[in-house]
mmCIF file of C-alpha atoms in Angstrom:
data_model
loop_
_atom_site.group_PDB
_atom_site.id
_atom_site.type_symbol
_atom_site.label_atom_id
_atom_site.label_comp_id
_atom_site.label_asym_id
_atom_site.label_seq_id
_atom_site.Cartn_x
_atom_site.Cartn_y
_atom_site.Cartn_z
ATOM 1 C CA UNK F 1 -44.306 123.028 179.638
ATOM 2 C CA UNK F 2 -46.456 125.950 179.245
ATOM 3 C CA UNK F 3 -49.579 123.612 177.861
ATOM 4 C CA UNK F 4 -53.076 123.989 179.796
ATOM 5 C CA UNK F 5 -54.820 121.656 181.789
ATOM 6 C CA UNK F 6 -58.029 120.632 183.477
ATOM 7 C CA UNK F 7 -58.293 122.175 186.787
ATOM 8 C CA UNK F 8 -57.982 118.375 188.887
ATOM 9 C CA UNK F 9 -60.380 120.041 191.577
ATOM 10 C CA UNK F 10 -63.345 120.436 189.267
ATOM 11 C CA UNK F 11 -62.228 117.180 187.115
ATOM 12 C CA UNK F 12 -65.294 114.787 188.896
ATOM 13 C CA UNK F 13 -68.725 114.018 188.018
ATOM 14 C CA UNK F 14 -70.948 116.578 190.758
ATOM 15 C CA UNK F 15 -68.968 119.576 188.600
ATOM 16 C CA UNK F 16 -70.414 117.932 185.199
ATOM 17 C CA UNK F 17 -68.724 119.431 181.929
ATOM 18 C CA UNK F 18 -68.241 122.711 183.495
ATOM 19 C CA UNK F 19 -65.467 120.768 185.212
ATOM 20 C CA UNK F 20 -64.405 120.210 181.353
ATOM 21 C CA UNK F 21 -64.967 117.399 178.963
ATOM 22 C CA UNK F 22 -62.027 117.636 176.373
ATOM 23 C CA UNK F 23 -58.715 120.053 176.470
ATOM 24 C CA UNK F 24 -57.548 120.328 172.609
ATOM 25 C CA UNK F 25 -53.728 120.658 172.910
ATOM 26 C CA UNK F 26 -51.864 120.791 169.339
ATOM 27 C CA UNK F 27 -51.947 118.337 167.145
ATOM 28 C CA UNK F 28 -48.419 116.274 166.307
ATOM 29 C CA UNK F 29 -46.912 114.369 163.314
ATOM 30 C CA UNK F 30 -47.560 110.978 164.658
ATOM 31 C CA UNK F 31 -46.619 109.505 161.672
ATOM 32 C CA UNK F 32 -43.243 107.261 162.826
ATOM 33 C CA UNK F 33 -45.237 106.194 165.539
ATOM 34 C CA UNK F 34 -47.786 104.959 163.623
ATOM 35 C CA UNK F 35 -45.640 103.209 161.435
ATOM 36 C CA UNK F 36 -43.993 101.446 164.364
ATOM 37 C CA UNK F 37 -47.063 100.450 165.254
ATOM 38 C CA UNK F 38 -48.552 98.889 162.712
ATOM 39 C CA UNK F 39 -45.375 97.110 162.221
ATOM 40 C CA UNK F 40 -46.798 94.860 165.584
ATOM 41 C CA UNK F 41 -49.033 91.776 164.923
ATOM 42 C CA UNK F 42 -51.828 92.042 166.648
ATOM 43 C CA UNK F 43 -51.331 89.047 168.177
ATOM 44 C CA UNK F 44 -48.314 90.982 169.727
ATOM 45 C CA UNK F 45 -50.768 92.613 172.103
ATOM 46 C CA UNK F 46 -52.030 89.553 173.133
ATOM 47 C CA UNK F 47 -51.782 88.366 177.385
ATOM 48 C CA UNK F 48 -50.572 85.504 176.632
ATOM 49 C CA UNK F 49 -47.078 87.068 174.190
ATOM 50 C CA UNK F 50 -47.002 90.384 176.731
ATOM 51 C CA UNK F 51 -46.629 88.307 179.258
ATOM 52 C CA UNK F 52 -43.614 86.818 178.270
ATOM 53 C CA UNK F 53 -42.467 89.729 176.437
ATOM 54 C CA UNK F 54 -43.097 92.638 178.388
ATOM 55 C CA UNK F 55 -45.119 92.237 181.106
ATOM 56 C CA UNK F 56 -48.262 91.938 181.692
ATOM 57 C CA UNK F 57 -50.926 93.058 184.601
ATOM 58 C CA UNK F 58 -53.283 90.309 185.724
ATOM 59 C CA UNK F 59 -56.402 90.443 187.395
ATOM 60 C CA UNK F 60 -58.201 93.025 185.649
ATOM 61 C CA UNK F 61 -59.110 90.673 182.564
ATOM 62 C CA UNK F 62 -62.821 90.960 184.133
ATOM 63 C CA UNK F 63 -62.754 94.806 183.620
ATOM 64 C CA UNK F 64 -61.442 95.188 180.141
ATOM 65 C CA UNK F 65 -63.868 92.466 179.355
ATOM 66 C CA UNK F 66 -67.127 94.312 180.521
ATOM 67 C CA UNK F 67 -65.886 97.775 179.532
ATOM 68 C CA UNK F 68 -63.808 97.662 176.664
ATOM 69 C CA UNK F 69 -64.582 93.858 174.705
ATOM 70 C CA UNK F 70 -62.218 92.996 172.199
ATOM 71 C CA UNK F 71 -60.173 96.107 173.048
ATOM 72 C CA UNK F 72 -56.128 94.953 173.254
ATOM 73 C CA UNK F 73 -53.252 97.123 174.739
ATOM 74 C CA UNK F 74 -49.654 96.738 175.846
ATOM 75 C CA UNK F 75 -48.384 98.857 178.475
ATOM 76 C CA UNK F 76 -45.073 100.843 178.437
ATOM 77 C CA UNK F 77 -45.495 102.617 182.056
ATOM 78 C CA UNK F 78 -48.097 101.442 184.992
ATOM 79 C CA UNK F 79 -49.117 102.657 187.914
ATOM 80 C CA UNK F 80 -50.764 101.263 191.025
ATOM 81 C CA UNK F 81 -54.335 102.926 191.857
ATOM 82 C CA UNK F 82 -53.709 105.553 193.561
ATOM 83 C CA UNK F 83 -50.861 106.831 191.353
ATOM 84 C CA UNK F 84 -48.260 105.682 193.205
ATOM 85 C CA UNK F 85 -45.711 102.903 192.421
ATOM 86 C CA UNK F 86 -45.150 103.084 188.825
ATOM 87 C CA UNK F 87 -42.939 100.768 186.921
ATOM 88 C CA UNK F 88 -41.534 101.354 183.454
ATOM 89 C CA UNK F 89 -42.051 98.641 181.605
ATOM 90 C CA UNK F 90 -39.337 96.698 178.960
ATOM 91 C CA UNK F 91 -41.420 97.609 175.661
ATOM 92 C CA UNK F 92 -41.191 101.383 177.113
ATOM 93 C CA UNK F 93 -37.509 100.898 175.269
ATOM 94 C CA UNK F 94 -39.560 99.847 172.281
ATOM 95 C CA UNK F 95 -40.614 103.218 171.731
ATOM 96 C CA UNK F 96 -38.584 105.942 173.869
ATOM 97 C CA UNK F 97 -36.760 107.169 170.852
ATOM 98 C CA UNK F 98 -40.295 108.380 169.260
ATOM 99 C CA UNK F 99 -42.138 108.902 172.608
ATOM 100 C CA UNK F 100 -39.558 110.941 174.502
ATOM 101 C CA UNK F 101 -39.435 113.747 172.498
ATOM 102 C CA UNK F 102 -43.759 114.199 171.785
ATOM 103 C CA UNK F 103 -43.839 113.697 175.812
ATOM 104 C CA UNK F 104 -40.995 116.438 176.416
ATOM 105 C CA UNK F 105 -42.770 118.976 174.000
ATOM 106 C CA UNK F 106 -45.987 117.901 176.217
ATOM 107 C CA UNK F 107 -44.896 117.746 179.587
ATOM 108 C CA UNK F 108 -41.470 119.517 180.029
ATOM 109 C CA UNK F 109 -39.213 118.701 182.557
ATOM 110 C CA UNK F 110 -41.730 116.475 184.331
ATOM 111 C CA UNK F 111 -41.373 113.160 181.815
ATOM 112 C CA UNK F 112 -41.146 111.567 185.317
ATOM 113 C CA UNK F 113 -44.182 112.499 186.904
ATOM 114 C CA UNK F 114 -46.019 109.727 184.234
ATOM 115 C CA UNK F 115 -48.278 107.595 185.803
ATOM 116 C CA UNK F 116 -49.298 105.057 183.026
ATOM 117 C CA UNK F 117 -48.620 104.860 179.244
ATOM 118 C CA UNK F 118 -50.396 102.508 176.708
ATOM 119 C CA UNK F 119 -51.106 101.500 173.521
ATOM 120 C CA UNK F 120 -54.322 100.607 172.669
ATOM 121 C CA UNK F 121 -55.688 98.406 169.488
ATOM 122 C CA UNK F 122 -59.227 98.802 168.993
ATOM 123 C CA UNK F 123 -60.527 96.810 165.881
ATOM 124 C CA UNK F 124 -63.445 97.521 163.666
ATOM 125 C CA UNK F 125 -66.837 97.347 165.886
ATOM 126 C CA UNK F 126 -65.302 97.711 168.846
ATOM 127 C CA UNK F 127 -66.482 99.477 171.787
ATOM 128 C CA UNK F 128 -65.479 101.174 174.830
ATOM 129 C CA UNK F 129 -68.639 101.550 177.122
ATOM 130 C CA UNK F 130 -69.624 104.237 179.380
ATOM 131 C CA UNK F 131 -67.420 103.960 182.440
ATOM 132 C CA UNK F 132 -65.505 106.066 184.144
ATOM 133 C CA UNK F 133 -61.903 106.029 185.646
ATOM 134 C CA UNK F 134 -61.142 106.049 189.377
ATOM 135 C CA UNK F 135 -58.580 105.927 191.860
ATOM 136 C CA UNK F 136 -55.837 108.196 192.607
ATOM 137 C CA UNK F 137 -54.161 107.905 189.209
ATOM 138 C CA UNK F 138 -57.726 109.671 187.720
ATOM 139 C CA UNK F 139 -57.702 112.644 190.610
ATOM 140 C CA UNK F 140 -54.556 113.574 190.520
ATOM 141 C CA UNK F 141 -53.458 113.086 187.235
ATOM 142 C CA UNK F 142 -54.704 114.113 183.929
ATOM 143 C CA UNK F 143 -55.067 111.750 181.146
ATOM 144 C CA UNK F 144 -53.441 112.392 177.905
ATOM 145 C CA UNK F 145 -54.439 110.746 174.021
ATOM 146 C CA UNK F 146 -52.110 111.150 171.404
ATOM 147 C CA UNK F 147 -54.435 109.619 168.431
ATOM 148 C CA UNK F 148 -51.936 107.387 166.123
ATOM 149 C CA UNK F 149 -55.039 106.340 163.886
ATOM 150 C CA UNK F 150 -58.294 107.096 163.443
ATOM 151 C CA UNK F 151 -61.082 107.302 161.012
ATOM 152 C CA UNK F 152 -64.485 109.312 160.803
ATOM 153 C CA UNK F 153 -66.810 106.675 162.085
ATOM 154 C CA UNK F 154 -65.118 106.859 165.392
ATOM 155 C CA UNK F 155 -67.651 108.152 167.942
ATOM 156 C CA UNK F 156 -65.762 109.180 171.088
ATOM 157 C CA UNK F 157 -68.175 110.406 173.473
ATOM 158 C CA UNK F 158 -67.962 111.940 177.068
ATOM 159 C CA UNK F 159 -71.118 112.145 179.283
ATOM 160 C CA UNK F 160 -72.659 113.572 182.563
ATOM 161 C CA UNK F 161 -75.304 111.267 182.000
ATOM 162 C CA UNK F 162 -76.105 108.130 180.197
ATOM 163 C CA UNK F 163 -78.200 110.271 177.551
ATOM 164 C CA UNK F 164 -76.005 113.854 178.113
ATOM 165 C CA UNK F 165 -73.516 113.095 176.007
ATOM 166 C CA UNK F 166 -70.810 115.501 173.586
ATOM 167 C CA UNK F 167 -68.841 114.324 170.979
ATOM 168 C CA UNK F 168 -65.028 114.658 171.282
ATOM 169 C CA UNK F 169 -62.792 115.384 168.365
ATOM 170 C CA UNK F 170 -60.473 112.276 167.761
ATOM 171 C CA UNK F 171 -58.668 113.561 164.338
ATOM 172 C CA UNK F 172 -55.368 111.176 163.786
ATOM 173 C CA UNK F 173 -52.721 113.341 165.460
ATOM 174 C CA UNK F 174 -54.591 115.272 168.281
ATOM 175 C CA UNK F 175 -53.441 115.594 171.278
ATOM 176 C CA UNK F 176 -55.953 116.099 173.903
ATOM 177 C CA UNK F 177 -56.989 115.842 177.515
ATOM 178 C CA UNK F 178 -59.598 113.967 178.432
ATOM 179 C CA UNK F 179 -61.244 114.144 181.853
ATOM 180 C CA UNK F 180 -61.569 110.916 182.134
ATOM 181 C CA UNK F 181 -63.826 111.670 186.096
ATOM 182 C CA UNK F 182 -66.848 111.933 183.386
ATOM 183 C CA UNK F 183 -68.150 109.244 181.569
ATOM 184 C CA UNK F 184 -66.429 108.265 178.472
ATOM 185 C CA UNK F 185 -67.628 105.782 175.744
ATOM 186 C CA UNK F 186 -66.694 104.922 172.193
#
């Protein structure tokens, strides 16, 4: 597509930021998305009505728990750990007619090289702490936010170290690349 990227072979924690924190692409009317969105109960994103709705990816309840509490999500597109067998899931219809085109400005030709795509609802005083990703999905792929909403007291933060930590930019309509091999917190 002509975009930049994090280099994937200095995207881990021994290369520390030089390896690159955050990768500012454009920023995109997000606007239709977000009104999608918000047309979605929040109850909508739920285990219980994905489940029977979409589908739904059990056995990792323990993780979102202890690393992002209260956090909820729906997946569109999901990936096993190390990247490979990825399923398109039914909400991914949901949304293809917005999606599609931001993700063919983004990527190209290589729409089909996605990994995993989600929506994430993060209420008031919620918190993502410091973790980072892993697995082959991390390494070898590179993780892209599209922010739908935000607001200033939103304190995305990546870190070398518990207490060497920058502050990302996470202005509603950025899109950005996040190398997700350092620590991340909100």
């Amino acid at each position: 597509s002509g975009w930049p990227r994090i280099d994937n072979r200095k995207k881990n924690g021994r290369e520390g930021f030089a390896g690159g924190t955050q990768l500012v692409l454009y920023k995109a009317d997000l606007s239709a998305l977000r009104r999608r969105l918000a047309s979605i109960p929040s109850e909508q994103y739920d285990a219980a009505y994905q489940t029977e709705h979409n589908a739904y990816i059990g056995n990792r309840e323990s993780v979102l728990e202890r690393f992002k509490p209260g956090t909820k999500s729906f997946h569109l597109i999901f990936s096993g750990r190390d990247g490979h067998g990825v399923f398109e899931f039914p909400w991914y219809a949901k949304f293809a007619d917005l999606l599609e085109p931001l993700l063919e400005d983004l990527l190209g030709e290589q729409t089909s090289h996605i990994m995993r795509a989600q929506f994430a609802l993060m209420p008031a005083h919620t918190e993502i702490k410091m973790h980072a990703d892993s697995g082959g999905y991390s390494s070898e792929g590179h993780r892209i936010h599209f922010v739908v909403q935000s607001n200033p007291d939103v304190h995305f933060q990546v870190c070398q170290h518990e207490d060497d930590c920058i502050r990302l930019n996470t202005e509603e309509g950025l899109v950005f690349e996040l190398n997700n091999r350092l620590k991340v917190c909100l």
